[in-house]
Amino acid sequence: MKIKRLLGATAMLVLSSSLALSSLARATTIGFSQVGSESGWRSSFSESVKQEAAARKIDLKFADAQQKQENQIRAVRGFIAQRVDAIIIAPVVETGWAPVLREAKRARIPVVIVDRNVQLNDDSLFLTRIASDFTEEGRKVARWLMQKTDGNCAIVELQGTVGATAAIDRAKGFNEVLAEYPAAKIIRSQTAEFTRSKGKEVMESFLKAEQGGRNICALWAHNDEMALGAIQAIKEAGLKPGQDILVVAVDGVPDYFKAMADGEANATVELDPHLGGPAFDVIAAYLSGDKSIPKYINNTGELFSQDTAAAEYQKRTNK
Amino acid sequence: MKQTQSCADSLQQARLARYSPGSIKASARYLWPLAALMLLLAVNLLLDASFFQLSFQDGRLYGSLIDILNRSAPVALLAIGMSLVIATGGIDLSVGAVMAIAGAVCANLLLQTELPLALVIAAGLATGIAAGLINGTLVSYLKIQPIVATLLLMVAGRGVAQLINQGQIVTFLRPDFAWLGTGSWLGLPLPIWLVIGMFALSQLLLRRTALGLFIEAVGCNATASRYLGVNDKAIKLFVYAFAGFCAALAGMISAADIQGSDANNAGLWLELDAILAVVIGGAVLSGGRFSLLLSVIGVLIIQSLSTTIIVSGVPAKFNLLIKALVVLLVLLLQSDKFRRQLSSWLPKLRKWRKGDKA
């Protein structure tokens, strides 16, 4: 009787280990739940993850949530049911993730959070979070601008959507650095909702309200799109963007690199869309037994200025 | 029954307004929206002394007032179309999405083909008319409630625009098309001329032919007007197609303005601004009465308000609250009941103050 049970157990063990082996032999399957395709940045993020997966021969299951968390949760449940090796989530919102992540944990599937944050009481529910530090982006832009203007500058600010983490933290980082320079200050600040058309409209009003823009030394926009709209407004007001009014922003979209190459914008900090590589690295390390993975991996991009803009634009459009 | 009665009243009023422009009743309709607009502009003057300054620069007038007119062009076009739809008792929630589609169609044609400008514009307008015809068919021939029928296209339309743009913001470098949004003619930005042109055209079409009367009749009582020989279905189909046409024009102006088509944000929530403008202009959502001029004044009120908020320097998080409060105030001022209430308080207030002094 005992022998029989022992035999059964050994058989199970062999069976399960061979299953595990076969799962190692076949390509790693990774489920990726993406927010949607609401911006150019988001699309290049998705594209880069797909390309990276193809290069590493990873079987990527891509789910577009169309900006809805319920779709994401459904997708993650689907991934769990399909017994994928790991799950990557780019969350739409910060809250409401605990139940589904607990399900993933129970199924022993590691979860990597990329881009936006999640709010959880229990850190063990995900493997790690890979993201850019928005506050640091703001600091980088401010440091560049303060260096360029010797800390003497009247700045107008185009904020992102009210309440967005990116807008709040970029402003925070920028203002931190600005506080060290008494001669520099933000003279006008208003939201332009991260869009090009609003950026143009708000900038037009700023220019009118500040003596046709003569009082303004620099424009600081929380993303490139708003800056691109504002650049048009500055041009239409008969001023030279990039010279009469310095333009700094965050994101690094191709159109903005073109504007920098044309001398109409000055600097941007790239919000790196290539989050696929680092995420796959972490997952590979974890699956091969590395247990010392930090809970947060900083992926803040570089600051680009006009010097390299033309080359960078070439690189980005040829891809 | 009661509604039909009040509708007949307002028809009577409209007729009076049209044929006896001096009548007190008609001018009172214009008084309050205009007063609200003047008040907003005055507030702007207090905030920024140079607000009314106009200068001539690069062959066009330049200044905050021109900006307000220029920025309100897309919503003004939407409101002209929306006025007619609302006058038939309908509503069109899809105009913002139609703007995005028209912009996307034009941007992609400009980028991928060598079509002449006129054909690109024609294609954009045709897209808008097609979208409007879909709405109109759903509402008039298939008897789907307008709010539901147009909600379909409001949600799906933005998806269609994203599909056309393949999820990207499509930018183009075509000065001739950009001229629609940034060009100027006779010293005024082109979008303003497009609104003036569209307004004049619609006004002629509606008031010099029986069409305006038919639209109001269908809005008041579709069945009764059918018995009188008005083809109510065709009228409804027409107003939705017209709204689609206006939306397409607005979408092309927006795309030309930023020289790119942003399917996610072009025209986003503008359908609500357009409806709000029509309501501020005193139209009744149940149909019957409309005035294009008042709708356009409504748009100007909304846009002046946005400009005021930007210039005033209040923190961005208060924007929507302020907007809501001012709109509420404008609507209250237009309410006869509220004004009567207010004027009945005034003597009491005076009495109270006299008592205070004594």
Short mmCIF file of N, CA and C in Angstrom, two decimals, chain A residues 200-319:
data_model
loop_
_atom_site.label_atom_id
_atom_site.label_comp_id
_atom_site.label_asym_id
_atom_site.label_seq_id
_atom_site.Cartn_x
_atom_site.Cartn_y
_atom_site.Cartn_z
N LYS A 200 -2.04 75.34 -27.72
CA LYS A 200 -2.00 76.53 -28.58
C LYS A 200 -2.93 77.61 -28.03
N GLU A 201 -4.14 77.19 -27.66
CA GLU A 201 -5.14 78.15 -27.18
C GLU A 201 -4.68 78.86 -25.91
N VAL A 202 -4.17 78.09 -24.94
CA VAL A 202 -3.76 78.69 -23.67
C VAL A 202 -2.55 79.60 -23.88
N MET A 203 -1.62 79.16 -24.72
CA MET A 203 -0.42 79.97 -24.97
C MET A 203 -0.80 81.30 -25.61
N GLU A 204 -1.77 81.27 -26.54
CA GLU A 204 -2.24 82.51 -27.17
C GLU A 204 -2.66 83.52 -26.10
N SER A 205 -3.43 83.04 -25.13
CA SER A 205 -3.89 83.94 -24.08
C SER A 205 -2.74 84.44 -23.22
N PHE A 206 -1.80 83.54 -22.90
CA PHE A 206 -0.64 83.94 -22.10
C PHE A 206 0.12 85.05 -22.80
N LEU A 207 0.31 84.89 -24.11
CA LEU A 207 1.08 85.87 -24.87
C LEU A 207 0.40 87.23 -24.82
N LYS A 208 -0.93 87.23 -24.97
CA LYS A 208 -1.67 88.49 -24.94
C LYS A 208 -1.55 89.13 -23.56
N ALA A 209 -1.66 88.30 -22.53
CA ALA A 209 -1.69 88.84 -21.18
C ALA A 209 -0.32 89.32 -20.73
N GLU A 210 0.76 88.90 -21.41
CA GLU A 210 2.11 89.31 -21.00
C GLU A 210 2.75 90.20 -22.06
N GLN A 211 2.05 91.24 -22.43
CA GLN A 211 2.57 92.21 -23.40
C GLN A 211 3.11 91.54 -24.66
N GLY A 212 2.27 90.69 -25.26
CA GLY A 212 2.67 90.04 -26.50
C GLY A 212 3.81 89.08 -26.32
N GLY A 213 4.06 88.64 -25.11
CA GLY A 213 5.07 87.62 -24.87
C GLY A 213 6.45 88.19 -24.55
N ARG A 214 6.56 89.53 -24.51
CA ARG A 214 7.89 90.11 -24.27
C ARG A 214 8.39 89.85 -22.86
N ASN A 215 7.42 89.60 -21.92
CA ASN A 215 7.82 89.35 -20.54
C ASN A 215 8.23 87.90 -20.30
N ILE A 216 7.95 87.05 -21.30
CA ILE A 216 8.14 85.62 -21.05
C ILE A 216 9.53 85.20 -21.51
N CYS A 217 10.25 84.54 -20.61
CA CYS A 217 11.58 84.06 -20.97
C CYS A 217 11.53 82.62 -21.42
N ALA A 218 10.66 81.81 -20.80
CA ALA A 218 10.62 80.40 -21.19
C ALA A 218 9.22 79.81 -21.01
N LEU A 219 8.96 78.79 -21.82
CA LEU A 219 7.73 78.02 -21.70
C LEU A 219 8.08 76.64 -21.18
N TRP A 220 7.41 76.23 -20.14
CA TRP A 220 7.61 74.88 -19.58
C TRP A 220 6.30 74.13 -19.71
N ALA A 221 6.29 73.08 -20.55
CA ALA A 221 5.07 72.31 -20.78
C ALA A 221 5.25 70.91 -20.21
N HIS A 222 4.19 70.39 -19.59
CA HIS A 222 4.28 69.07 -18.96
C HIS A 222 4.34 67.93 -19.98
N ASN A 223 4.04 68.22 -21.23
CA ASN A 223 4.35 67.22 -22.27
C ASN A 223 4.64 67.91 -23.60
N ASP A 224 5.19 67.14 -24.53
CA ASP A 224 5.62 67.70 -25.80
C ASP A 224 4.47 68.21 -26.65
N GLU A 225 3.34 67.48 -26.60
CA GLU A 225 2.21 67.85 -27.45
C GLU A 225 1.77 69.29 -27.17
N MET A 226 1.64 69.63 -25.89
CA MET A 226 1.21 71.00 -25.54
C MET A 226 2.25 71.99 -26.02
N ALA A 227 3.53 71.64 -25.87
CA ALA A 227 4.59 72.54 -26.31
C ALA A 227 4.50 72.77 -27.82
N LEU A 228 4.18 71.70 -28.57
CA LEU A 228 4.10 71.83 -30.02
C LEU A 228 2.98 72.81 -30.42
N GLY A 229 1.86 72.73 -29.71
CA GLY A 229 0.78 73.68 -29.97
C GLY A 229 1.22 75.09 -29.62
N ALA A 230 1.89 75.23 -28.46
CA ALA A 230 2.31 76.54 -28.00
C ALA A 230 3.33 77.16 -28.96
N ILE A 231 4.19 76.32 -29.54
CA ILE A 231 5.20 76.82 -30.48
C ILE A 231 4.50 77.52 -31.64
N GLN A 232 3.40 76.91 -32.13
CA GLN A 232 2.66 77.55 -33.23
C GLN A 232 2.10 78.90 -32.80
N ALA A 233 1.58 78.95 -31.55
CA ALA A 233 1.03 80.21 -31.06
C ALA A 233 2.13 81.27 -30.98
N ILE A 234 3.31 80.87 -30.54
CA ILE A 234 4.42 81.83 -30.41
C ILE A 234 4.80 82.35 -31.80
N LYS A 235 4.85 81.43 -32.77
CA LYS A 235 5.20 81.85 -34.13
C LYS A 235 4.17 82.83 -34.68
N GLU A 236 2.89 82.52 -34.44
CA GLU A 236 1.84 83.40 -34.96
C GLU A 236 1.85 84.75 -34.29
N ALA A 237 2.42 84.82 -33.08
CA ALA A 237 2.51 86.11 -32.39
C ALA A 237 3.72 86.90 -32.88
N GLY A 238 4.44 86.34 -33.84
CA GLY A 238 5.56 87.07 -34.43
C GLY A 238 6.86 86.94 -33.63
N LEU A 239 6.92 85.95 -32.72
CA LEU A 239 8.15 85.73 -31.97
C LEU A 239 8.81 84.44 -32.45
N LYS A 240 10.07 84.28 -32.08
CA LYS A 240 10.78 83.06 -32.47
C LYS A 240 10.83 82.10 -31.29
N PRO A 241 10.08 80.98 -31.39
CA PRO A 241 10.18 79.99 -30.31
C PRO A 241 11.59 79.38 -30.32
N GLY A 242 12.11 79.11 -29.15
CA GLY A 242 13.47 78.58 -29.09
C GLY A 242 14.52 79.66 -28.91
N GLN A 243 14.16 80.91 -29.31
CA GLN A 243 15.10 82.03 -29.14
C GLN A 243 14.49 83.09 -28.23
N ASP A 244 13.38 83.72 -28.73
CA ASP A 244 12.73 84.76 -27.91
C ASP A 244 12.12 84.13 -26.66
N ILE A 245 11.51 82.97 -26.86
CA ILE A 245 10.96 82.23 -25.73
C ILE A 245 11.54 80.82 -25.79
N LEU A 246 12.26 80.43 -24.74
CA LEU A 246 12.80 79.08 -24.70
C LEU A 246 11.66 78.09 -24.46
N VAL A 247 11.77 76.90 -25.05
CA VAL A 247 10.72 75.91 -24.90
C VAL A 247 11.30 74.62 -24.32
N VAL A 248 10.77 74.20 -23.18
CA VAL A 248 11.20 72.93 -22.58
C VAL A 248 9.99 72.09 -22.23
N ALA A 249 10.13 70.77 -22.37
CA ALA A 249 9.00 69.87 -22.13
C ALA A 249 9.51 68.49 -21.75
N VAL A 250 8.58 67.55 -21.63
CA VAL A 250 8.93 66.17 -21.31
C VAL A 250 8.19 65.24 -22.28
N ASP A 251 8.80 64.19 -22.72
CA ASP A 251 8.20 63.08 -23.49
C ASP A 251 9.13 62.56 -24.57
N GLY A 252 9.62 63.45 -25.43
CA GLY A 252 10.50 62.99 -26.51
C GLY A 252 9.75 62.33 -27.65
N VAL A 253 8.63 62.92 -28.13
CA VAL A 253 7.96 62.37 -29.31
C VAL A 253 8.69 62.86 -30.57
N PRO A 254 8.61 62.10 -31.67
CA PRO A 254 9.36 62.47 -32.88
C PRO A 254 9.11 63.90 -33.36
N ASP A 255 7.85 64.34 -33.35
CA ASP A 255 7.55 65.69 -33.82
C ASP A 255 8.32 66.75 -33.04
N TYR A 256 8.51 66.49 -31.74
CA TYR A 256 9.20 67.46 -30.91
C TYR A 256 10.70 67.48 -31.24
N PHE A 257 11.25 66.30 -31.58
CA PHE A 257 12.65 66.26 -31.99
C PHE A 257 12.84 67.06 -33.27
N LYS A 258 11.82 67.00 -34.14
CA LYS A 258 11.90 67.78 -35.37
C LYS A 258 11.91 69.27 -35.04
N ALA A 259 11.03 69.66 -34.11
CA ALA A 259 10.97 71.07 -33.72
C ALA A 259 12.31 71.51 -33.13
N MET A 260 12.95 70.63 -32.35
CA MET A 260 14.26 70.98 -31.76
C MET A 260 15.30 71.10 -32.87
N ALA A 261 15.24 70.17 -33.83
CA ALA A 261 16.21 70.21 -34.93
C ALA A 261 16.03 71.51 -35.73
N ASP A 262 14.78 71.99 -35.83
CA ASP A 262 14.52 73.24 -36.55
C ASP A 262 14.81 74.47 -35.70
N GLY A 263 15.25 74.25 -34.46
CA GLY A 263 15.58 75.37 -33.59
C GLY A 263 14.39 76.03 -32.91
N GLU A 264 13.21 75.37 -32.97
CA GLU A 264 12.01 76.00 -32.41
C GLU A 264 11.72 75.53 -30.99
N ALA A 265 12.42 74.49 -30.55
CA ALA A 265 12.26 74.03 -29.17
C ALA A 265 13.66 73.79 -28.63
N ASN A 266 13.80 73.77 -27.31
CA ASN A 266 15.15 73.71 -26.75
C ASN A 266 15.52 72.39 -26.09
N ALA A 267 14.63 71.85 -25.26
CA ALA A 267 15.02 70.63 -24.56
C ALA A 267 13.80 69.81 -24.18
N THR A 268 14.03 68.50 -24.06
CA THR A 268 12.98 67.62 -23.55
C THR A 268 13.65 66.47 -22.82
N VAL A 269 12.95 65.94 -21.81
CA VAL A 269 13.43 64.71 -21.17
C VAL A 269 12.62 63.58 -21.76
N GLU A 270 13.31 62.57 -22.27
CA GLU A 270 12.56 61.49 -22.90
C GLU A 270 11.87 60.64 -21.85
N LEU A 271 10.58 60.41 -22.11
CA LEU A 271 9.86 59.43 -21.30
C LEU A 271 10.02 58.13 -22.08
N ASP A 272 10.91 57.28 -21.60
CA ASP A 272 11.34 56.12 -22.36
C ASP A 272 10.18 55.16 -22.64
N PRO A 273 9.81 54.97 -23.91
CA PRO A 273 8.74 54.01 -24.18
C PRO A 273 9.24 52.58 -24.26
N HIS A 274 10.55 52.39 -24.19
CA HIS A 274 11.08 51.03 -24.37
C HIS A 274 11.14 50.32 -23.02
N LEU A 275 9.96 50.08 -22.45
CA LEU A 275 9.90 49.44 -21.14
C LEU A 275 9.88 47.93 -21.27
N GLY A 276 9.70 47.44 -22.51
CA GLY A 276 9.62 45.99 -22.72
C GLY A 276 10.91 45.29 -22.34
N GLY A 277 12.04 45.81 -22.79
CA GLY A 277 13.34 45.18 -22.53
C GLY A 277 13.59 44.96 -21.05
N PRO A 278 13.60 46.03 -20.24
CA PRO A 278 13.83 45.86 -18.81
C PRO A 278 12.83 44.90 -18.16
N ALA A 279 11.56 44.95 -18.59
CA ALA A 279 10.56 44.06 -17.99
C ALA A 279 10.88 42.61 -18.30
N PHE A 280 11.26 42.34 -19.56
CA PHE A 280 11.59 40.96 -19.92
C PHE A 280 12.85 40.49 -19.19
N ASP A 281 13.83 41.40 -19.00
CA ASP A 281 15.05 41.06 -18.28
C ASP A 281 14.72 40.58 -16.87
N VAL A 282 13.87 41.39 -16.19
CA VAL A 282 13.51 41.07 -14.81
C VAL A 282 12.81 39.72 -14.75
N ILE A 283 11.89 39.51 -15.70
CA ILE A 283 11.12 38.26 -15.68
C ILE A 283 12.05 37.07 -15.92
N ALA A 284 12.98 37.22 -16.87
CA ALA A 284 13.92 36.13 -17.17
C ALA A 284 14.76 35.82 -15.92
N ALA A 285 15.22 36.88 -15.23
CA ALA A 285 16.03 36.69 -14.04
C ALA A 285 15.23 35.95 -12.98
N TYR A 286 13.96 36.36 -12.82
CA TYR A 286 13.12 35.75 -11.79
C TYR A 286 12.86 34.28 -12.10
N LEU A 287 12.54 34.00 -13.37
CA LEU A 287 12.20 32.63 -13.75
C LEU A 287 13.41 31.71 -13.63
N SER A 288 14.62 32.29 -13.75
CA SER A 288 15.81 31.43 -13.62
C SER A 288 16.29 31.40 -12.17
N GLY A 289 15.45 31.91 -11.25
CA GLY A 289 15.73 31.68 -9.84
C GLY A 289 16.25 32.86 -9.05
N ASP A 290 16.42 34.01 -9.68
CA ASP A 290 16.92 35.19 -8.96
C ASP A 290 15.80 35.74 -8.09
N LYS A 291 16.03 35.76 -6.77
CA LYS A 291 14.96 36.23 -5.89
C LYS A 291 15.23 37.63 -5.33
N SER A 292 16.36 38.23 -5.73
CA SER A 292 16.71 39.52 -5.13
C SER A 292 16.36 40.67 -6.07
N ILE A 293 15.08 40.71 -6.47
CA ILE A 293 14.69 41.76 -7.41
C ILE A 293 14.09 42.94 -6.64
N PRO A 294 14.61 44.15 -6.84
CA PRO A 294 14.08 45.30 -6.09
C PRO A 294 12.63 45.57 -6.49
N LYS A 295 11.88 46.22 -5.60
CA LYS A 295 10.45 46.45 -5.85
C LYS A 295 10.21 47.63 -6.80
N TYR A 296 11.27 48.42 -7.03
CA TYR A 296 11.09 49.56 -7.94
C TYR A 296 12.34 49.72 -8.79
N ILE A 297 12.18 49.74 -10.09
CA ILE A 297 13.31 49.94 -10.98
C ILE A 297 13.12 51.27 -11.71
N ASN A 298 14.06 52.18 -11.45
CA ASN A 298 13.93 53.52 -12.02
C ASN A 298 14.38 53.53 -13.48
N ASN A 299 13.56 54.12 -14.32
CA ASN A 299 13.85 54.10 -15.75
C ASN A 299 13.73 55.50 -16.35
N THR A 300 14.14 56.52 -15.58
CA THR A 300 13.99 57.89 -16.07
C THR A 300 14.90 58.13 -17.29
N GLY A 301 14.33 58.77 -18.30
CA GLY A 301 15.06 58.96 -19.55
C GLY A 301 16.05 60.11 -19.49
N GLU A 302 16.78 60.27 -20.59
CA GLU A 302 17.80 61.32 -20.67
C GLU A 302 17.18 62.64 -21.10
N LEU A 303 17.93 63.73 -20.87
CA LEU A 303 17.53 65.02 -21.41
C LEU A 303 18.19 65.21 -22.78
N PHE A 304 17.38 65.59 -23.75
CA PHE A 304 17.90 65.86 -25.08
C PHE A 304 17.79 67.34 -25.37
N SER A 305 18.82 67.88 -26.04
CA SER A 305 18.71 69.29 -26.43
C SER A 305 18.95 69.40 -27.93
N GLN A 306 19.04 70.64 -28.43
CA GLN A 306 19.11 70.84 -29.88
C GLN A 306 20.34 70.18 -30.52
N ASP A 307 21.44 70.03 -29.74
CA ASP A 307 22.69 69.51 -30.31
C ASP A 307 22.51 68.17 -31.01
N THR A 308 21.73 67.28 -30.38
CA THR A 308 21.61 65.93 -30.93
C THR A 308 20.27 65.71 -31.61
N ALA A 309 19.45 66.77 -31.64
CA ALA A 309 18.05 66.58 -32.06
C ALA A 309 17.92 66.03 -33.47
N ALA A 310 18.70 66.57 -34.41
CA ALA A 310 18.55 66.15 -35.81
C ALA A 310 18.84 64.66 -35.94
N ALA A 311 19.94 64.21 -35.31
CA ALA A 311 20.32 62.80 -35.39
C ALA A 311 19.25 61.92 -34.73
N GLU A 312 18.74 62.38 -33.57
CA GLU A 312 17.74 61.60 -32.86
C GLU A 312 16.45 61.50 -33.67
N TYR A 313 16.12 62.60 -34.37
CA TYR A 313 14.90 62.58 -35.17
C TYR A 313 15.02 61.55 -36.29
N GLN A 314 16.20 61.53 -36.94
CA GLN A 314 16.48 60.53 -37.98
C GLN A 314 16.28 59.12 -37.43
N LYS A 315 16.87 58.89 -36.27
CA LYS A 315 16.83 57.57 -35.65
C LYS A 315 15.39 57.14 -35.38
N ARG A 316 14.59 58.11 -34.91
CA ARG A 316 13.24 57.78 -34.48
C ARG A 316 12.28 57.58 -35.65
N THR A 317 12.55 58.28 -36.77
CA THR A 317 11.61 58.15 -37.88
C THR A 317 11.99 57.02 -38.81
N ASN A 318 13.25 56.62 -38.78
CA ASN A 318 13.67 55.54 -39.67
C ASN A 318 13.22 54.17 -39.17
N LYS A 319 12.91 54.11 -37.90
CA LYS A 319 12.56 52.83 -37.30
C LYS A 319 11.29 52.25 -37.86
#
